[in-house]
Coordinates of C-alpha atoms in Angstrom, one line a residue:
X1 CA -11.2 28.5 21.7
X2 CA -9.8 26.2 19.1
X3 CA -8.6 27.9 16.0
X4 CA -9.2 26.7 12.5
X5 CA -5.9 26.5 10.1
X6 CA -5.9 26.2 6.4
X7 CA -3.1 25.3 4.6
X8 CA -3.1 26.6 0.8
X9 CA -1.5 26.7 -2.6
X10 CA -2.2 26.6 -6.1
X11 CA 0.1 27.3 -8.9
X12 CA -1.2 29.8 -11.5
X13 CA -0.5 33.0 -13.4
X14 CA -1.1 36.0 -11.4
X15 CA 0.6 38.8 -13.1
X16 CA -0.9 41.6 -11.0
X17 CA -0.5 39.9 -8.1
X18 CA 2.0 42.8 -6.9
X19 CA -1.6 45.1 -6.8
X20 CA -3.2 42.2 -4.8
X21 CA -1.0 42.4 -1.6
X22 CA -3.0 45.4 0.3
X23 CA -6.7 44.0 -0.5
X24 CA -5.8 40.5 0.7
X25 CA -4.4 41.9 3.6
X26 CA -6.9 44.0 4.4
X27 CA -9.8 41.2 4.4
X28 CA -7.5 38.8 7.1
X29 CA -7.4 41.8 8.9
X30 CA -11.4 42.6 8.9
X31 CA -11.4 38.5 9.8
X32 CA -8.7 38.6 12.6
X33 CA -6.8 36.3 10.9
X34 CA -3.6 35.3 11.4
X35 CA -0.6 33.9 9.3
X36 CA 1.7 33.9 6.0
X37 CA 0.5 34.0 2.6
X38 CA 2.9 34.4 -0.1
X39 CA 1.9 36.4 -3.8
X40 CA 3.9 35.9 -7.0
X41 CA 3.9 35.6 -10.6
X42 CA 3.3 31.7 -10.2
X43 CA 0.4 31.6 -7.6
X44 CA -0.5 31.6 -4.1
X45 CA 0.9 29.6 -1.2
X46 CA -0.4 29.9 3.0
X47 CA -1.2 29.3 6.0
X48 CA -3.4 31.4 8.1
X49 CA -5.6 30.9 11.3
X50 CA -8.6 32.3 12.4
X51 CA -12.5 31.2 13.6
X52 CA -13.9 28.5 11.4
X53 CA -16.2 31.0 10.4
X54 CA -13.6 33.6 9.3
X55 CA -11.3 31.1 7.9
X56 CA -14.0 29.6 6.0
X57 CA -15.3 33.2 4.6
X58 CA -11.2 33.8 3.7
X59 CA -11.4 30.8 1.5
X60 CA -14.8 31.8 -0.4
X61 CA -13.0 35.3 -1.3
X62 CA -9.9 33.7 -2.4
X63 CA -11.7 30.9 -4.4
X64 CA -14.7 32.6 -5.7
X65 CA -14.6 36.4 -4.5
X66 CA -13.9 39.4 -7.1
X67 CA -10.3 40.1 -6.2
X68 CA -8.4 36.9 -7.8
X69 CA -11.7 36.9 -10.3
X70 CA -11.6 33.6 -10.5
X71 CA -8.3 32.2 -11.6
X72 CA -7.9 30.2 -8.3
X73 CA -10.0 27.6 -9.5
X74 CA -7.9 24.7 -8.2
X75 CA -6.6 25.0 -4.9
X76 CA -5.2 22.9 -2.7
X77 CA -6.5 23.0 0.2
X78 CA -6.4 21.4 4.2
X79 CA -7.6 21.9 7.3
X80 CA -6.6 21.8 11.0
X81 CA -6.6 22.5 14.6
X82 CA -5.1 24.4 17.1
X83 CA -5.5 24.9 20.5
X84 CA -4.0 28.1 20.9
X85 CA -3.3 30.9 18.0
X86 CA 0.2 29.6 15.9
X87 CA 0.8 32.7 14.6
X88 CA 1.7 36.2 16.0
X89 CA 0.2 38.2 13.1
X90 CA -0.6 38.6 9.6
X91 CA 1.9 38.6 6.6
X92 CA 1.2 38.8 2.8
X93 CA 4.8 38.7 1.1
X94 CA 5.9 39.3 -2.7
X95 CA 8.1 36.8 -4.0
X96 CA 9.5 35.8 -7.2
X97 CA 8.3 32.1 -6.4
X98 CA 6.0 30.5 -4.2
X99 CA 8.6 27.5 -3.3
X100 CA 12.0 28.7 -4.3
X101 CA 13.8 26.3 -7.0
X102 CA 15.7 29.0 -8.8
X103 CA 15.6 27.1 -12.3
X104 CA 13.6 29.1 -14.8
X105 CA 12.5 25.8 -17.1
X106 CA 10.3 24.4 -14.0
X107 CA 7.1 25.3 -14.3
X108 CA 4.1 23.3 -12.5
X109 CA 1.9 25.1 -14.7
X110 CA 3.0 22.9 -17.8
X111 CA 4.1 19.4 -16.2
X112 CA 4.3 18.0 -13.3
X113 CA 4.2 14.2 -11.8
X114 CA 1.6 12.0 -11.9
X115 CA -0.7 12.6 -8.3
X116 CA -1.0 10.0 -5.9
X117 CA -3.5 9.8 -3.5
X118 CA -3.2 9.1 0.2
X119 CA -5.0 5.9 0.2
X120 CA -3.0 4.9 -2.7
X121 CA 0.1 5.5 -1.6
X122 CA 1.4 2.6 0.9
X123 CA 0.4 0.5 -2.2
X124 CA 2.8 2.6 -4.8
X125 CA 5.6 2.9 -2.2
X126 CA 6.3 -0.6 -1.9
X127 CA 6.6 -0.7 -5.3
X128 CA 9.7 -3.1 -6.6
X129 CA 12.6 -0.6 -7.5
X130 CA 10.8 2.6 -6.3
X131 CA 12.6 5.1 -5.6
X132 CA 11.2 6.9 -2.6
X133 CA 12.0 10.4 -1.7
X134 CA 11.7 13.2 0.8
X135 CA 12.1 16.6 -0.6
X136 CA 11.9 18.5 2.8
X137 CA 14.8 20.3 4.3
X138 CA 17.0 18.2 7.2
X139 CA 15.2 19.0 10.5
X140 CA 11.9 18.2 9.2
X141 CA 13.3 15.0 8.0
X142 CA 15.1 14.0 11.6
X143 CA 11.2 14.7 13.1
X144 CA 9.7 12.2 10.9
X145 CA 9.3 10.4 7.1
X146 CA 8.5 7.6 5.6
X147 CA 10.0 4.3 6.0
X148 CA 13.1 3.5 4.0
X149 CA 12.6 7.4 2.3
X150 CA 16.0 8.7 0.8
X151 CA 16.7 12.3 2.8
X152 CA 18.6 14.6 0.0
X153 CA 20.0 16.4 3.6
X154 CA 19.4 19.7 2.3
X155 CA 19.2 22.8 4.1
X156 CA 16.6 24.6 2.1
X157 CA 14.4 23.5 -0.6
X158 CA 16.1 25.4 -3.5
X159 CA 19.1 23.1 -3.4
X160 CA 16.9 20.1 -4.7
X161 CA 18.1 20.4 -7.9
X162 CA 21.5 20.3 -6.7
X163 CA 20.8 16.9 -5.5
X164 CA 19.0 15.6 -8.5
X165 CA 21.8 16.2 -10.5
X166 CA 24.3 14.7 -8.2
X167 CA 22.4 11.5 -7.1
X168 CA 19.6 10.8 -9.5
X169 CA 19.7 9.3 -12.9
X170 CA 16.8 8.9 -15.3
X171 CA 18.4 5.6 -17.2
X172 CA 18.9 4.0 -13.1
X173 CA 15.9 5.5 -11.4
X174 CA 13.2 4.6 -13.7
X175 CA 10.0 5.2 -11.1
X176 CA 10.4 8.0 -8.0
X177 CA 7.7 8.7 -5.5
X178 CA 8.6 12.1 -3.9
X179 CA 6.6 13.7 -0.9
X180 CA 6.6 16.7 1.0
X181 CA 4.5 18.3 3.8
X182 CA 1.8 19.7 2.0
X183 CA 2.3 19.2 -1.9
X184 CA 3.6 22.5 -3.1
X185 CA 7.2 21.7 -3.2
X186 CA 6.8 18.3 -4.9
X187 CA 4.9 20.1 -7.8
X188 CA 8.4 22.1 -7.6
X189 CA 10.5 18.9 -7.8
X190 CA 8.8 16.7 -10.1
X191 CA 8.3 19.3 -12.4
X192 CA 12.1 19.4 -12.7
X193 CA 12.9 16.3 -12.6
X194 CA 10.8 15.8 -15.6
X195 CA 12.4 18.6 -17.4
X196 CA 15.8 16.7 -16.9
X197 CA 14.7 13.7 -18.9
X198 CA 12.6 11.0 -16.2
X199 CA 9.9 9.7 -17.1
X200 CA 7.8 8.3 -14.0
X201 CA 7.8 10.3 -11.0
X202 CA 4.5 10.7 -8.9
X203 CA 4.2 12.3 -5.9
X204 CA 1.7 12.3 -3.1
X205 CA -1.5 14.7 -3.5
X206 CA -2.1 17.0 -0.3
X207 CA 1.3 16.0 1.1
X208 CA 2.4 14.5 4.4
X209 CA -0.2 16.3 6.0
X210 CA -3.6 14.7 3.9
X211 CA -1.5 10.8 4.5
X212 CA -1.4 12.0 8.2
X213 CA -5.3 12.9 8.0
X214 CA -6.8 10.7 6.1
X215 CA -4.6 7.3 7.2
X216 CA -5.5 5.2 10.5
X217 CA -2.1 4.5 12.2
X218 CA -2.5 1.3 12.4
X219 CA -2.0 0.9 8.3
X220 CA 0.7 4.2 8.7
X221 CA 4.0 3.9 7.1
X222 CA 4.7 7.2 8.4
X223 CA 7.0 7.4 11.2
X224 CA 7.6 10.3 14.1
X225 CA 5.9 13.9 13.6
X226 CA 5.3 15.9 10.8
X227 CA 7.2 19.0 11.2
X228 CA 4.7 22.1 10.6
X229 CA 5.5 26.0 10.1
X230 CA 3.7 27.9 12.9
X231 CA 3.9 27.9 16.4
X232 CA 2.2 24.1 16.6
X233 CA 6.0 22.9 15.6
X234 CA 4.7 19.4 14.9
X235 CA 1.6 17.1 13.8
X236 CA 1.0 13.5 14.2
X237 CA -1.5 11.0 12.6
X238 CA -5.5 12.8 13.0
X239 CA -3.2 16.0 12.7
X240 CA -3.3 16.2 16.1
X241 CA -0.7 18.6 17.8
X242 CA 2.8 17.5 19.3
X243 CA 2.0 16.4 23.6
X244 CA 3.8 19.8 24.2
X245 CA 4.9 22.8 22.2
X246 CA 8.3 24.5 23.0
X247 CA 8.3 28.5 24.0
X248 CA 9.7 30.2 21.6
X249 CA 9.4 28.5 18.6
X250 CA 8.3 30.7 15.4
X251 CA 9.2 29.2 12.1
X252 CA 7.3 31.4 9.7

């Protein structure tokens, strides 16, 4: 049986979301769900599997059931496919962020970069003088990116702004067009670059992973696999899984 996986996030205030943990838990487990979903001050970030019909009954609750009472009102959302289950079992986790930056004065809440949509995107890239960047860690870059991208060769995603101070200046780098796997962490990074002064920095809405599913290859300036965090290890274009997956692998 093929397994329905949705991908998740939304940044917005959930001060008690300590107190939501054990509910949300409990309703993947009535579901058999499977996955990671991460609870903080900021919002809500996952990945889960299940049936299409429990998956699709998770996202109703989240989105307009009584325990977030509404306040996820904007989420981004994707869907997949798997052939097998890509998860082992079920994890809600408290954090302080949902995508760790560790800079106080970033907050997707009150700015963030101008979104770009997949079918816009091959269009902005090519852009004269645009600066194009990955914000993904080093392995998921050496699995795939985008032609001529600039990798920051980071090992995790909370030395970003490490690299934005070292390598990127507002009067030089007067347009960037960052891009991650599924959004979150470029709401992350262009809301700190903007905080340090830039001024036009868009990023690509729904990520690698929308570009992958909503753009034929034939037009794709994507190149390789995109590198995913579940036992699939890997997507291509149509977000279709990688020709073999390796034993072993768990990157939760």
């Amino acid at each position: 049986m093929p397994y329905k996986v949705a991908a998740f996030y939304q940044f917005t205030p959930l001060p008690d979301f300590e107190q939501l943990r054990e509910p949300l838990r409990s309703m993947c487990a009535a579901l058999d769900i499977k996955g990671i979903i991460l609870l903080a001050a900021e919002g809500i970030n996952g990945t889960v599997a299940g049936s299409a019909v429990a998956i699709d009954a998770l996202m109703k609750q989240i989105e307009h059931g009584a325990l977030f009472g509404g306040r996820i009102d904007n989420l981004e959302l994707k869907f997949s496919t798997a052939l097998e289950m890509p998860f082992n079992r079920m994890k809600v986790r408290l954090k302080k962020e949902i995508v760790t930056i560790k800079d106080g004065a970033t907050d997707p809440t009150q700015q963030v970069g101008t979104y770009v949509d997949a079918a816009d995107w091959n269009d902005l890239i090519t852009q004269p003088g645009m600066v194009l960047l990955d914000t993904r860690n080093a392995f998921e870059v050496e699995m795939g990116t985008f032609e001529g991208a600039v990798d920051p060769d980071i090992s995790s995603f909370s030395e970003f702004k490490d690299f934005a101070d070292r390598t990127l200046d507002p009067a030089r780098d007067k347009s960037i067009a960052m891009f991650c796997t599924g959004g979150i962490r470029c709401e992350k990074a262009s809301s700190y670059l903007l905080s340090r002064g830039f001024e036009n920095v868009f990023h690509l809405k729904g990520g690698i992973l929308k570009y992958l599913e909503t753009i034929p290859e034939a037009q794709s300036r994507w190149k390789g696999e995109c590198f995913v965090f579940d036992q699939r290890v890997a997507l291509g274009h149509g977000l279709t899984e990688r020709a073999a997956r390796q034993e072993g692998d768990d990157h939760e």
